[in-house]
Coordinates of C-alpha atoms in Angstrom, one line a residue:
M1 CA -51.9 23.1 31.2
A2 CA -49.1 22.1 33.6
T3 CA -45.9 20.1 31.7
D4 CA -44.9 16.8 33.2
P5 CA -41.6 17.5 34.9
H6 CA -40.4 14.0 34.3
K7 CA -40.8 14.5 30.5
S8 CA -39.2 17.8 30.3
N9 CA -36.3 16.0 32.2
T10 CA -36.2 13.2 29.7
R11 CA -36.4 14.9 26.6
G12 CA -33.4 17.3 28.2
L13 CA -31.3 14.4 29.0
G14 CA -32.0 12.9 25.4
K15 CA -30.7 16.3 23.6
L16 CA -27.6 16.6 25.9
L17 CA -26.8 13.0 25.0
I18 CA -27.2 13.9 21.2
V19 CA -24.9 16.8 21.7
V20 CA -22.3 14.9 23.4
A21 CA -22.4 12.2 21.0
M22 CA -22.0 14.9 18.2
A23 CA -19.1 16.7 19.7
F24 CA -17.3 13.2 20.2
A25 CA -17.8 12.2 16.4
F26 CA -16.6 15.8 15.4
T27 CA -13.4 15.2 17.6
F28 CA -12.7 12.0 16.4
S29 CA -12.7 13.3 13.1
L30 CA -10.2 15.7 13.3
V31 CA -7.5 13.0 13.2
P32 CA -8.3 11.8 9.7
L33 CA -9.4 15.2 8.3
Y34 CA -5.6 16.4 9.4
R35 CA -3.9 13.7 7.7
V36 CA -5.7 14.1 4.6
A37 CA -5.0 17.6 4.9
C38 CA -1.2 17.3 5.4
E39 CA -0.8 14.3 2.7
K40 CA -3.0 16.3 0.0
V41 CA -2.1 19.8 0.3
F42 CA 1.3 19.7 1.7
G43 CA 2.5 16.1 0.5
V44 CA 3.5 15.1 3.9
K45 CA 3.0 11.5 5.2
V46 CA 1.8 11.9 8.5
D47 CA 1.2 8.2 9.6
Q48 CA 4.9 6.9 8.8
G49 CA 5.8 5.5 12.1
P50 CA 8.0 2.6 12.7
A51 CA 5.0 0.1 12.5
K52 CA 4.4 0.8 8.7
G53 CA 8.5 0.5 8.5
A54 CA 8.7 -2.5 10.0
K55 CA 5.7 -4.2 7.7
A56 CA 7.6 -3.1 4.5
K57 CA 11.0 -4.3 6.3
E58 CA 9.4 -7.8 5.6
A59 CA 8.8 -7.6 2.2
V60 CA 12.4 -6.7 0.6
D61 CA 12.5 -7.1 -3.2
P62 CA 16.1 -8.2 -4.4
N63 CA 15.5 -6.9 -7.8
R64 CA 14.0 -3.7 -7.6
W65 CA 16.3 -0.6 -6.6
V66 CA 14.8 3.2 -6.6
T67 CA 17.2 6.2 -6.5
V68 CA 16.4 8.4 -3.7
E69 CA 17.2 12.1 -3.7
F70 CA 17.7 14.6 -0.6
G71 CA 17.4 18.3 -0.3
G72 CA 16.7 20.7 2.2
V73 CA 16.7 24.7 2.4
V74 CA 16.1 27.0 5.5
N75 CA 13.1 29.7 5.3
S76 CA 14.6 33.2 5.2
K77 CA 13.5 34.1 8.6
L78 CA 15.8 30.7 10.0
P79 CA 19.5 31.7 10.8
W80 CA 20.6 28.5 10.2
T81 CA 22.6 26.7 7.3
F82 CA 20.9 23.0 6.7
H83 CA 21.6 20.6 3.7
P84 CA 21.7 16.7 3.4
N85 CA 24.9 14.7 4.3
T86 CA 24.2 12.6 1.1
R87 CA 22.4 14.2 -2.1
S88 CA 21.7 10.7 -3.5
M89 CA 21.1 6.9 -2.6
K90 CA 20.1 4.2 -4.7
V91 CA 18.1 1.8 -2.3
Q92 CA 16.6 -1.7 -2.5
V93 CA 12.6 -1.2 -2.0
G94 CA 11.6 -2.9 1.6
K95 CA 14.8 -2.4 3.1
Q96 CA 15.6 0.2 5.9
Y97 CA 18.1 2.8 5.3
E98 CA 19.9 5.7 7.0
T99 CA 21.1 9.1 6.0
S100 CA 21.4 12.5 7.7
Y101 CA 21.0 16.0 7.4
F102 CA 23.7 19.0 8.8
A103 CA 22.5 21.9 10.5
K104 CA 24.2 25.1 12.3
N105 CA 23.1 27.9 13.8
I106 CA 24.9 30.7 12.4
S107 CA 23.1 33.5 14.8
N108 CA 24.3 34.4 18.4
A109 CA 21.6 33.2 20.3
V110 CA 19.4 29.8 20.9
V111 CA 16.8 29.1 18.1
V112 CA 14.4 26.4 17.6
G113 CA 13.2 25.2 14.3
N114 CA 10.7 22.6 12.7
A115 CA 11.1 20.8 9.5
V116 CA 8.4 20.4 6.9
P117 CA 9.3 17.1 5.0
S118 CA 8.0 16.7 1.4
V119 CA 8.2 14.1 -1.3
E120 CA 8.1 14.0 -5.1
P121 CA 6.8 12.9 -7.0
A122 CA 3.7 13.2 -4.5
R123 CA 2.0 10.1 -5.8
G124 CA 5.1 8.5 -4.4
S125 CA 5.0 10.2 -1.0
G126 CA 2.5 7.7 0.5
Y127 CA 5.5 4.8 0.3
F128 CA 7.8 6.4 1.4
N129 CA 8.0 5.4 5.2
K130 CA 10.3 7.6 7.7
T131 CA 10.7 5.4 10.9
E132 CA 12.9 8.2 12.6
C133 CA 13.1 11.4 11.5
F134 CA 14.0 15.0 13.1
C135 CA 11.1 16.3 11.6
F136 CA 9.0 14.6 14.3
T137 CA 10.1 16.8 17.0
E138 CA 11.2 20.5 17.3
Q139 CA 15.0 21.0 16.9
K140 CA 16.9 23.4 19.2
L141 CA 20.3 24.5 18.4
A142 CA 22.4 27.2 20.7
A143 CA 24.6 29.9 19.0
G144 CA 26.8 28.6 16.8
E145 CA 25.8 24.9 17.7
T146 CA 25.9 22.2 15.0
K147 CA 24.1 19.0 14.7
D148 CA 24.1 15.9 12.3
M149 CA 20.3 14.7 12.6
P150 CA 19.6 11.2 11.3
V151 CA 16.5 9.9 8.9
R152 CA 15.7 6.3 8.6
F153 CA 13.1 5.3 5.8
I154 CA 12.0 2.4 4.0
I155 CA 10.6 2.4 0.8
D156 CA 7.4 0.3 0.5
P157 CA 7.4 -2.4 -2.6
A158 CA 4.2 -1.3 -3.3
L159 CA 5.5 1.9 -4.8
P160 CA 4.1 2.2 -8.7
A161 CA 6.8 0.1 -10.7
D162 CA 7.2 3.4 -13.1
V163 CA 8.6 5.5 -10.1
K164 CA 12.0 5.1 -10.5
T165 CA 13.1 8.4 -8.2
L166 CA 12.3 9.8 -5.3
T167 CA 13.1 13.2 -3.9
L168 CA 12.9 13.7 -0.2
S169 CA 13.0 17.5 0.8
Y170 CA 12.6 19.6 3.9
V171 CA 11.9 23.3 4.4
F172 CA 13.3 24.2 8.1
Y173 CA 11.3 27.1 9.4
Q174 CA 11.8 28.8 13.0
N175 CA 9.4 28.4 15.8
D176 CA 8.8 31.7 17.1
S177 CA 7.1 31.1 19.9
L178 CA 9.4 28.0 21.4
T179 CA 12.3 30.5 20.2
D180 CA 11.0 33.2 22.3
S181 CA 10.1 30.8 25.3
V182 CA 13.7 29.4 25.4
R183 CA 15.3 32.6 25.1
H184 CA 12.9 34.1 28.0
S185 CA 13.8 31.4 30.1
A186 CA 17.7 31.4 29.5
A187 CA 17.4 35.3 30.4
G188 CA 15.5 34.5 33.6
T189 CA 18.1 31.7 34.7
L190 CA 20.8 34.4 33.6
S191 CA 19.3 36.9 35.7
S192 CA 18.6 34.6 38.8
S193 CA 22.3 33.4 38.6
A194 CA 23.5 37.4 38.9
K195 CA 21.1 37.9 41.8
S196 CA 22.5 35.3 43.9
A197 CA 26.1 35.6 42.9
P198 CA 28.1 37.3 45.9

């Protein structure tokens, strides 16, 4: 018995549309899954952009203050020194503050690093809104270079009343692929300059 090619094409198109819809739904779900993994497993709040900070800034509570402590370490593979310039601040919730961290590349070659933040206690991490942070992008330091890196933040007034102290810490890791890429590009530039020199 011959099959109707029109029905066959319609069925095939229907299956294709279902696959496309499922692929779209899966891709769309990756963003919240990534956010949940970062916040629950690593204690890193992903959506800490200026929008939330601006909203929190409008709700300054003049009667509530919180102590914010700062810490920072480097992974053993990263040849940098790294530490907060200020160890502790007393801040008003809902108001924006700025602090900074110091980093120095103590090696004889360029190095690219990435900082991973965490906030303790973990249940306070969702109320610590960073509006500017060196952890949002890779940091490149030439041999012997030093850098002061700013952090701007706002503590959300919705922070539970029994949380009196928050600790913001960073671990800096070497970004091997970007470090290799930058060094390779630098070596290529030096090689080209040497060849073109009279």
